[in-house]
Amino acid sequence: MSDDPYTVLGVAKTATQDEIKKAYRKLAKTLHPDLHPDDPGKQSEFQAVSAAYGLLGDAEQRRRFDAGEIDASGQERAEPRFYHHYAREEAGRRYDPGEGQGYEDMSDIFADLFGRRTGGTRPEFEARGSDLRYHVEVDFLEAARGGRRTVTMPQGARLEISIPEGLRDGQTLRLRGKGAPGYGGGPAGDALVTVSVRPHPVFTRTKDDIEIELPITFDEAVLGARVDVPTISGPVSMTIPKGVSSGRRLRLKSKGIAGRGDQVVRLRIVLPDRIDAEMEELAARWRDSSSFDPRAELRRKT
């Protein structure tokens, strides 16, 4: 089916909200999965129709879509610190339960289609609530070490989130039963929280390995030394061998993510901002007495 929600619902872009609702009701009445339990094609069509109505059925979200602020999937063009959008994979999803018509509008439609056939007080139609999607940012070390945090979502709900050790940037956490309420006694959906990890000024990550650039002095590079090195679990002591160059990589075993990875320490020789006379004299004596040429191999290869 088309990605354009107007095309999916079969309405013009100038359609009124009432016309959009009527178009959705008509399609939902013929495509609902309860009527086609063994037809995946019809179920996919129903999901697309529900997603389209989830966007256009809310006047504010429709305005934002028409203005280009969100795309056809409900994604923000420029994401705020927290946001949520309708879940395309779940039927009957509202884009934003905290604004516009809310869940009640969708529930009324299903009630009209299924729950009022017999006129009884208990609806015949029972459905699981839709999943709700959220986005949250965490610090690099929080993701690496794991932990718990409470976040406040746009409509005011507070969710307790367990951050697993070694969580990756872009990973989605599922909070069961924290989504939209079910209809007719059905279970609530889940909250799907996608987590972005903020970069760290010192540490970077490659798979389960942590990497850090460690500045060392000229004498430490020449003579070797024992120095403290920061890791995600706290500082550790490391031996720098004699005669190392900038760019040399040393490895701290099991100091990466969850003890599975290592920490790679990339050395960088740093000279003081001001070179004193003693250091200049030492360097001059060494230059006059040494035949070392660091560019000899480069010339040979070129």
mmCIF file of C-alpha atoms in Angstrom:
data_model
loop_
_atom_site.group_PDB
_atom_site.id
_atom_site.type_symbol
_atom_site.label_atom_id
_atom_site.label_comp_id
_atom_site.label_asym_id
_atom_site.label_seq_id
_atom_site.Cartn_x
_atom_site.Cartn_y
_atom_site.Cartn_z
ATOM 1 C CA MET A 1 0.000 0.000 0.000
ATOM 2 C CA SER A 2 0.975 3.628 -0.420
ATOM 3 C CA ASP A 3 2.938 5.405 2.314
ATOM 4 C CA ASP A 4 0.717 8.466 1.920
ATOM 5 C CA PRO A 5 -1.940 8.330 4.684
ATOM 6 C CA TYR A 6 -4.453 10.251 2.551
ATOM 7 C CA THR A 7 -4.118 7.652 -0.223
ATOM 8 C CA VAL A 8 -4.380 4.771 2.269
ATOM 9 C CA LEU A 9 -7.680 6.121 3.603
ATOM 10 C CA GLY A 10 -8.897 7.121 0.146
ATOM 11 C CA VAL A 11 -9.558 10.760 1.029
ATOM 12 C CA ALA A 12 -8.433 14.071 -0.402
ATOM 13 C CA LYS A 13 -5.962 16.289 1.433
ATOM 14 C CA THR A 14 -8.810 18.795 1.826
ATOM 15 C CA ALA A 15 -11.041 16.253 3.607
ATOM 16 C CA THR A 16 -12.607 17.295 6.906
ATOM 17 C CA GLN A 17 -11.861 15.436 10.129
ATOM 18 C CA ASP A 18 -15.347 13.939 10.004
ATOM 19 C CA GLU A 19 -14.753 12.658 6.460
ATOM 20 C CA ILE A 20 -11.466 11.101 7.547
ATOM 21 C CA LYS A 21 -13.168 9.375 10.465
ATOM 22 C CA LYS A 22 -15.960 8.053 8.243
ATOM 23 C CA ALA A 23 -13.430 6.714 5.715
ATOM 24 C CA TYR A 24 -11.548 4.913 8.467
ATOM 25 C CA ARG A 25 -14.727 3.426 9.953
ATOM 26 C CA LYS A 26 -15.731 2.097 6.557
ATOM 27 C CA LEU A 27 -12.366 0.456 5.926
ATOM 28 C CA ALA A 28 -11.979 -0.874 9.475
ATOM 29 C CA LYS A 29 -15.391 -2.513 9.297
ATOM 30 C CA THR A 30 -14.302 -4.646 6.342
ATOM 31 C CA LEU A 31 -10.611 -5.172 7.137
ATOM 32 C CA HIS A 32 -10.511 -5.833 10.896
ATOM 33 C CA PRO A 33 -8.365 -8.910 11.750
ATOM 34 C CA ASP A 34 -11.212 -10.516 13.702
ATOM 35 C CA LEU A 35 -13.053 -10.813 10.397
ATOM 36 C CA HIS A 36 -10.022 -12.244 8.567
ATOM 37 C CA PRO A 37 -8.066 -14.308 11.120
ATOM 38 C CA ASP A 38 -6.363 -16.399 8.410
ATOM 39 C CA ASP A 39 -5.639 -13.642 5.901
ATOM 40 C CA PRO A 40 -2.282 -11.891 6.575
ATOM 41 C CA GLY A 41 -2.885 -9.596 3.620
ATOM 42 C CA LYS A 42 -6.073 -8.178 5.110
ATOM 43 C CA GLN A 43 -4.353 -7.825 8.471
ATOM 44 C CA SER A 44 -1.536 -5.842 6.875
ATOM 45 C CA GLU A 45 -4.068 -3.600 5.136
ATOM 46 C CA PHE A 46 -5.834 -3.022 8.451
ATOM 47 C CA GLN A 47 -2.566 -2.078 10.137
ATOM 48 C CA ALA A 48 -1.804 0.415 7.374
ATOM 49 C CA VAL A 49 -5.285 1.905 7.569
ATOM 50 C CA SER A 50 -5.071 2.168 11.358
ATOM 51 C CA ALA A 51 -1.662 3.810 11.150
ATOM 52 C CA ALA A 52 -2.964 6.323 8.605
ATOM 53 C CA TYR A 53 -5.933 7.178 10.799
ATOM 54 C CA GLY A 54 -3.636 7.305 13.824
ATOM 55 C CA LEU A 55 -1.894 10.203 12.084
ATOM 56 C CA LEU A 56 -4.700 12.022 10.269
ATOM 57 C CA GLY A 57 -7.405 11.394 12.860
ATOM 58 C CA ASP A 58 -5.684 13.786 15.235
ATOM 59 C CA ALA A 59 -6.086 17.313 13.912
ATOM 60 C CA GLU A 60 -2.837 18.581 15.457
ATOM 61 C CA GLN A 61 -0.748 15.701 14.152
ATOM 62 C CA ARG A 62 -2.378 16.066 10.745
ATOM 63 C CA ARG A 63 -1.407 19.736 10.739
ATOM 64 C CA ARG A 64 2.182 18.859 11.613
ATOM 65 C CA PHE A 65 2.304 16.213 8.880
ATOM 66 C CA ASP A 66 0.897 18.625 6.295
ATOM 67 C CA ALA A 67 3.472 21.223 7.407
ATOM 68 C CA GLY A 68 6.327 18.754 7.018
ATOM 69 C CA GLU A 69 7.180 18.674 10.744
ATOM 70 C CA ILE A 70 6.692 14.885 10.916
ATOM 71 C CA ASP A 71 6.821 12.255 8.190
ATOM 72 C CA ALA A 72 4.209 9.672 7.216
ATOM 73 C CA SER A 73 5.458 7.286 9.907
ATOM 74 C CA GLY A 74 5.002 9.920 12.601
ATOM 75 C CA GLN A 75 8.721 10.503 13.129
ATOM 76 C CA GLU A 76 9.819 13.953 14.157
ATOM 77 C CA ARG A 77 11.899 15.748 11.546
ATOM 78 C CA ALA A 78 13.942 17.144 14.450
ATOM 79 C CA GLU A 79 13.627 14.907 17.496
ATOM 80 C CA PRO A 80 13.077 16.513 20.920
ATOM 81 C CA ARG A 81 14.661 15.098 24.059
ATOM 82 C CA PHE A 82 11.572 12.930 24.600
ATOM 83 C CA TYR A 83 8.987 11.950 22.044
ATOM 84 C CA HIS A 84 6.674 9.118 21.166
ATOM 85 C CA HIS A 85 4.839 8.198 18.046
ATOM 86 C CA TYR A 86 2.263 5.729 16.933
ATOM 87 C CA ALA A 87 3.377 2.135 16.420
ATOM 88 C CA ARG A 88 2.897 1.085 12.830
ATOM 89 C CA GLU A 89 2.981 -2.593 13.672
ATOM 90 C CA GLU A 90 -0.006 -2.380 15.992
ATOM 91 C CA ALA A 91 -3.545 -1.936 14.791
ATOM 92 C CA GLY A 92 -5.638 0.962 15.990
ATOM 93 C CA ARG A 93 -2.710 3.065 17.248
ATOM 94 C CA ARG A 94 -3.236 6.699 18.213
ATOM 95 C CA TYR A 95 -0.318 8.980 17.401
ATOM 96 C CA ASP A 96 -0.359 10.917 20.662
ATOM 97 C CA PRO A 97 -2.605 9.831 23.542
ATOM 98 C CA GLY A 98 -1.790 13.002 25.417
ATOM 99 C CA GLU A 99 -3.265 15.298 22.772
ATOM 100 C CA GLY A 100 -6.329 15.550 20.531
ATOM 101 C CA GLN A 101 -9.025 12.931 20.705
ATOM 102 C CA GLY A 102 -7.008 10.317 22.617
ATOM 103 C CA TYR A 103 -7.767 6.632 22.983
ATOM 104 C CA GLU A 104 -11.455 7.173 23.514
ATOM 105 C CA ASP A 105 -12.070 8.011 19.859
ATOM 106 C CA MET A 106 -10.555 4.729 18.655
ATOM 107 C CA SER A 107 -12.391 2.781 21.327
ATOM 108 C CA ASP A 108 -15.702 4.332 20.253
ATOM 109 C CA ILE A 109 -15.095 3.228 16.698
ATOM 110 C CA PHE A 110 -14.382 -0.365 17.732
ATOM 111 C CA ALA A 111 -17.372 -0.328 20.045
ATOM 112 C CA ASP A 112 -19.607 0.760 17.174
ATOM 113 C CA LEU A 113 -18.168 -1.908 14.908
ATOM 114 C CA PHE A 114 -18.113 -4.851 17.292
ATOM 115 C CA GLY A 115 -19.262 -4.209 20.844
ATOM 116 C CA ARG A 116 -22.789 -2.991 20.246
ATOM 117 C CA ARG A 117 -24.089 -5.678 17.970
ATOM 118 C CA THR A 118 -26.204 -7.303 20.628
ATOM 119 C CA GLY A 119 -26.925 -4.219 22.683
ATOM 120 C CA GLY A 120 -25.475 -5.907 25.785
ATOM 121 C CA THR A 121 -23.408 -4.137 28.410
ATOM 122 C CA ARG A 122 -20.342 -6.300 27.886
ATOM 123 C CA PRO A 123 -18.599 -5.755 24.521
ATOM 124 C CA GLU A 124 -18.117 -8.806 22.323
ATOM 125 C CA PHE A 125 -14.885 -7.405 20.910
ATOM 126 C CA GLU A 126 -11.746 -7.648 23.054
ATOM 127 C CA ALA A 127 -8.386 -6.306 21.921
ATOM 128 C CA ARG A 128 -4.903 -5.847 23.278
ATOM 129 C CA GLY A 129 -3.832 -2.219 23.662
ATOM 130 C CA SER A 130 -1.377 -0.749 21.202
ATOM 131 C CA ASP A 131 2.313 -0.458 21.900
ATOM 132 C CA LEU A 132 3.554 3.070 22.561
ATOM 133 C CA ARG A 133 6.972 4.243 21.436
ATOM 134 C CA TYR A 134 9.213 6.576 23.407
ATOM 135 C CA HIS A 135 12.732 7.928 23.122
ATOM 136 C CA VAL A 136 15.163 8.730 25.915
ATOM 137 C CA GLU A 137 18.831 9.683 26.181
ATOM 138 C CA VAL A 138 21.275 8.231 28.720
ATOM 139 C CA ASP A 139 24.904 8.938 29.530
ATOM 140 C CA PHE A 140 27.654 6.752 28.075
ATOM 141 C CA LEU A 141 28.702 5.357 31.464
ATOM 142 C CA GLU A 142 25.087 4.710 32.469
ATOM 143 C CA ALA A 143 24.655 2.587 29.355
ATOM 144 C CA ALA A 144 27.980 0.836 29.873
ATOM 145 C CA ARG A 145 27.478 0.030 33.557
ATOM 146 C CA GLY A 146 23.703 -0.432 33.625
ATOM 147 C CA GLY A 147 21.332 0.849 36.288
ATOM 148 C CA ARG A 148 17.807 2.126 36.854
ATOM 149 C CA ARG A 149 16.200 5.453 36.152
ATOM 150 C CA THR A 150 12.772 7.049 36.228
ATOM 151 C CA VAL A 151 11.745 9.090 33.216
ATOM 152 C CA THR A 152 8.737 11.347 32.755
ATOM 153 C CA MET A 153 7.001 10.942 29.410
ATOM 154 C CA PRO A 154 5.262 13.752 27.485
ATOM 155 C CA GLN A 155 1.786 13.081 28.863
ATOM 156 C CA GLY A 156 3.086 13.030 32.439
ATOM 157 C CA ALA A 157 3.429 9.287 32.965
ATOM 158 C CA ARG A 158 6.478 8.185 34.943
ATOM 159 C CA LEU A 159 8.164 4.969 33.883
ATOM 160 C CA GLU A 160 10.798 3.033 35.805
ATOM 161 C CA ILE A 161 13.382 1.788 33.310
ATOM 162 C CA SER A 162 16.031 -0.839 33.958
ATOM 163 C CA ILE A 163 19.132 -0.040 31.899
ATOM 164 C CA PRO A 164 20.909 -3.336 31.134
ATOM 165 C CA GLU A 165 24.689 -3.389 31.405
ATOM 166 C CA GLY A 166 26.234 -2.774 27.997
ATOM 167 C CA LEU A 167 23.131 -1.234 26.430
ATOM 168 C CA ARG A 168 23.841 -0.108 22.855
ATOM 169 C CA ASP A 169 22.969 3.153 21.177
ATOM 170 C CA GLY A 170 19.599 2.771 19.440
ATOM 171 C CA GLN A 171 18.573 -0.319 21.427
ATOM 172 C CA THR A 172 14.864 -0.610 22.247
ATOM 173 C CA LEU A 173 13.653 -1.723 25.668
ATOM 174 C CA ARG A 174 10.206 -3.302 26.093
ATOM 175 C CA LEU A 175 8.184 -2.464 29.213
ATOM 176 C CA ARG A 176 5.351 -4.948 29.271
ATOM 177 C CA GLY A 177 1.898 -3.641 30.095
ATOM 178 C CA LYS A 178 2.979 0.014 30.034
ATOM 179 C CA GLY A 179 1.438 0.872 26.679
ATOM 180 C CA ALA A 180 -2.086 1.854 25.652
ATOM 181 C CA PRO A 181 -4.958 0.304 27.652
ATOM 182 C CA GLY A 182 -6.778 -2.627 26.107
ATOM 183 C CA TYR A 183 -10.363 -2.521 24.886
ATOM 184 C CA GLY A 184 -13.165 -4.644 26.266
ATOM 185 C CA GLY A 185 -11.047 -6.102 29.048
ATOM 186 C CA GLY A 186 -8.092 -6.849 26.805
ATOM 187 C CA PRO A 187 -4.519 -6.506 28.112
ATOM 188 C CA ALA A 188 -2.584 -3.263 27.874
ATOM 189 C CA GLY A 189 0.074 -2.894 25.221
ATOM 190 C CA ASP A 190 3.764 -2.412 25.882
ATOM 191 C CA ALA A 191 5.956 0.679 26.049
ATOM 192 C CA LEU A 192 8.849 0.478 23.601
ATOM 193 C CA VAL A 193 11.625 2.797 24.743
ATOM 194 C CA THR A 194 14.390 3.471 22.232
ATOM 195 C CA VAL A 195 17.543 4.655 23.967
ATOM 196 C CA SER A 196 20.167 6.990 22.549
ATOM 197 C CA VAL A 197 23.557 7.007 24.247
ATOM 198 C CA ARG A 198 25.279 10.370 24.582
ATOM 199 C CA PRO A 199 28.961 10.406 23.526
ATOM 200 C CA HIS A 200 31.603 10.507 26.255
ATOM 201 C CA PRO A 201 34.482 13.008 26.143
ATOM 202 C CA VAL A 202 37.063 10.284 26.888
ATOM 203 C CA PHE A 203 35.673 6.822 26.125
ATOM 204 C CA THR A 204 34.518 5.417 22.798
ATOM 205 C CA ARG A 205 33.043 1.997 22.117
ATOM 206 C CA THR A 206 33.521 -0.604 19.380
ATOM 207 C CA LYS A 207 31.314 -3.641 19.968
ATOM 208 C CA ASP A 208 32.256 -4.668 23.522
ATOM 209 C CA ASP A 209 35.665 -2.958 23.542
ATOM 210 C CA ILE A 210 36.259 0.456 25.096
ATOM 211 C CA GLU A 211 38.948 2.730 23.647
ATOM 212 C CA ILE A 212 40.730 5.670 25.225
ATOM 213 C CA GLU A 213 43.597 7.945 24.185
ATOM 214 C CA LEU A 214 46.161 8.301 26.964
ATOM 215 C CA PRO A 215 48.605 11.245 26.970
ATOM 216 C CA ILE A 216 52.131 10.373 28.181
ATOM 217 C CA THR A 217 55.285 12.425 28.659
ATOM 218 C CA PHE A 218 58.498 12.209 26.641
ATOM 219 C CA ASP A 219 60.380 10.535 29.499
ATOM 220 C CA GLU A 220 57.574 7.988 30.064
ATOM 221 C CA ALA A 221 57.774 7.041 26.397
ATOM 222 C CA VAL A 222 61.566 6.637 26.533
ATOM 223 C CA LEU A 223 62.043 5.103 29.959
ATOM 224 C CA GLY A 224 58.714 3.382 30.508
ATOM 225 C CA ALA A 225 56.449 4.019 33.473
ATOM 226 C CA ARG A 226 53.581 2.792 35.610
ATOM 227 C CA VAL A 227 50.549 5.073 35.274
ATOM 228 C CA ASP A 228 46.874 5.171 36.273
ATOM 229 C CA VAL A 229 44.404 4.741 33.435
ATOM 230 C CA PRO A 230 40.666 5.530 33.679
ATOM 231 C CA THR A 231 38.264 2.726 32.773
ATOM 232 C CA ILE A 232 34.466 2.516 32.812
ATOM 233 C CA SER A 233 34.698 0.758 36.186
ATOM 234 C CA GLY A 234 37.304 3.075 37.730
ATOM 235 C CA PRO A 235 41.049 3.751 37.397
ATOM 236 C CA VAL A 236 43.558 0.882 37.075
ATOM 237 C CA SER A 237 47.365 0.808 37.008
ATOM 238 C CA MET A 238 49.075 -0.004 33.716
ATOM 239 C CA THR A 239 52.702 -0.446 32.684
ATOM 240 C CA ILE A 240 53.993 1.553 29.735
ATOM 241 C CA PRO A 241 56.957 -0.298 28.208
ATOM 242 C CA LYS A 242 60.199 1.455 27.293
ATOM 243 C CA GLY A 243 60.565 3.054 23.875
ATOM 244 C CA VAL A 244 56.912 3.391 22.862
ATOM 245 C CA SER A 245 55.753 5.758 20.115
ATOM 246 C CA SER A 246 52.567 7.778 19.733
ATOM 247 C CA GLY A 247 49.808 5.586 18.348
ATOM 248 C CA ARG A 248 50.991 2.450 20.158
ATOM 249 C CA ARG A 249 47.992 0.485 21.395
ATOM 250 C CA LEU A 250 48.014 -1.370 24.681
ATOM 251 C CA ARG A 251 45.224 -3.644 25.866
ATOM 252 C CA LEU A 252 43.654 -4.006 29.313
ATOM 253 C CA LYS A 253 41.991 -7.412 29.366
ATOM 254 C CA SER A 254 38.335 -7.690 30.473
ATOM 255 C CA LYS A 255 38.059 -3.944 31.124
ATOM 256 C CA GLY A 256 35.481 -3.422 28.391
ATOM 257 C CA ILE A 257 31.710 -3.888 28.420
ATOM 258 C CA ALA A 258 30.423 -6.313 31.071
ATOM 259 C CA GLY A 259 33.852 -7.937 31.312
ATOM 260 C CA ARG A 260 33.382 -9.383 27.828
ATOM 261 C CA GLY A 261 35.459 -6.819 26.002
ATOM 262 C CA ASP A 262 38.830 -5.196 26.630
ATOM 263 C CA GLN A 263 39.923 -1.602 26.986
ATOM 264 C CA VAL A 264 42.292 -0.433 24.262
ATOM 265 C CA VAL A 265 44.671 2.321 25.361
ATOM 266 C CA ARG A 266 46.105 4.384 22.504
ATOM 267 C CA LEU A 267 49.237 6.288 23.565
ATOM 268 C CA ARG A 268 49.982 9.884 22.577
ATOM 269 C CA ILE A 269 53.270 11.539 23.496
ATOM 270 C CA VAL A 270 52.678 15.102 24.665
ATOM 271 C CA LEU A 271 55.413 17.728 25.097
ATOM 272 C CA PRO A 272 55.046 20.642 27.509
ATOM 273 C CA ASP A 273 53.771 23.940 26.120
ATOM 274 C CA ARG A 274 57.093 25.550 26.986
ATOM 275 C CA ILE A 275 60.386 23.704 26.306
ATOM 276 C CA ASP A 276 63.094 24.695 28.775
ATOM 277 C CA ALA A 277 66.807 25.026 27.998
ATOM 278 C CA GLU A 278 67.710 21.704 29.613
ATOM 279 C CA MET A 279 65.289 19.765 27.433
ATOM 280 C CA GLU A 280 66.484 21.582 24.321
ATOM 281 C CA GLU A 281 70.100 20.751 25.144
ATOM 282 C CA LEU A 282 69.251 17.096 25.768
ATOM 283 C CA ALA A 283 67.395 16.856 22.453
ATOM 284 C CA ALA A 284 70.279 18.545 20.583
ATOM 285 C CA ARG A 285 72.862 16.148 22.019
ATOM 286 C CA TRP A 286 70.731 13.165 21.116
ATOM 287 C CA ARG A 287 70.181 14.441 17.566
ATOM 288 C CA ASP A 288 73.915 14.984 17.022
ATOM 289 C CA SER A 289 74.821 11.530 18.258
ATOM 290 C CA SER A 290 71.967 9.437 16.778
ATOM 291 C CA SER A 291 71.501 8.080 13.278
ATOM 292 C CA PHE A 292 67.826 7.218 13.808
ATOM 293 C CA ASP A 293 65.634 8.235 10.875
ATOM 294 C CA PRO A 294 61.888 7.711 11.473
ATOM 295 C CA ARG A 295 61.094 8.439 7.801
ATOM 296 C CA ALA A 296 63.458 5.929 6.223
ATOM 297 C CA GLU A 297 60.743 3.286 5.794
ATOM 298 C CA LEU A 298 58.384 5.857 4.306
ATOM 299 C CA ARG A 299 60.940 6.812 1.646
ATOM 300 C CA ARG A 300 61.610 3.179 0.870
ATOM 301 C CA LYS A 301 57.923 2.519 0.202
ATOM 302 C CA THR A 302 57.459 5.564 -2.009
#
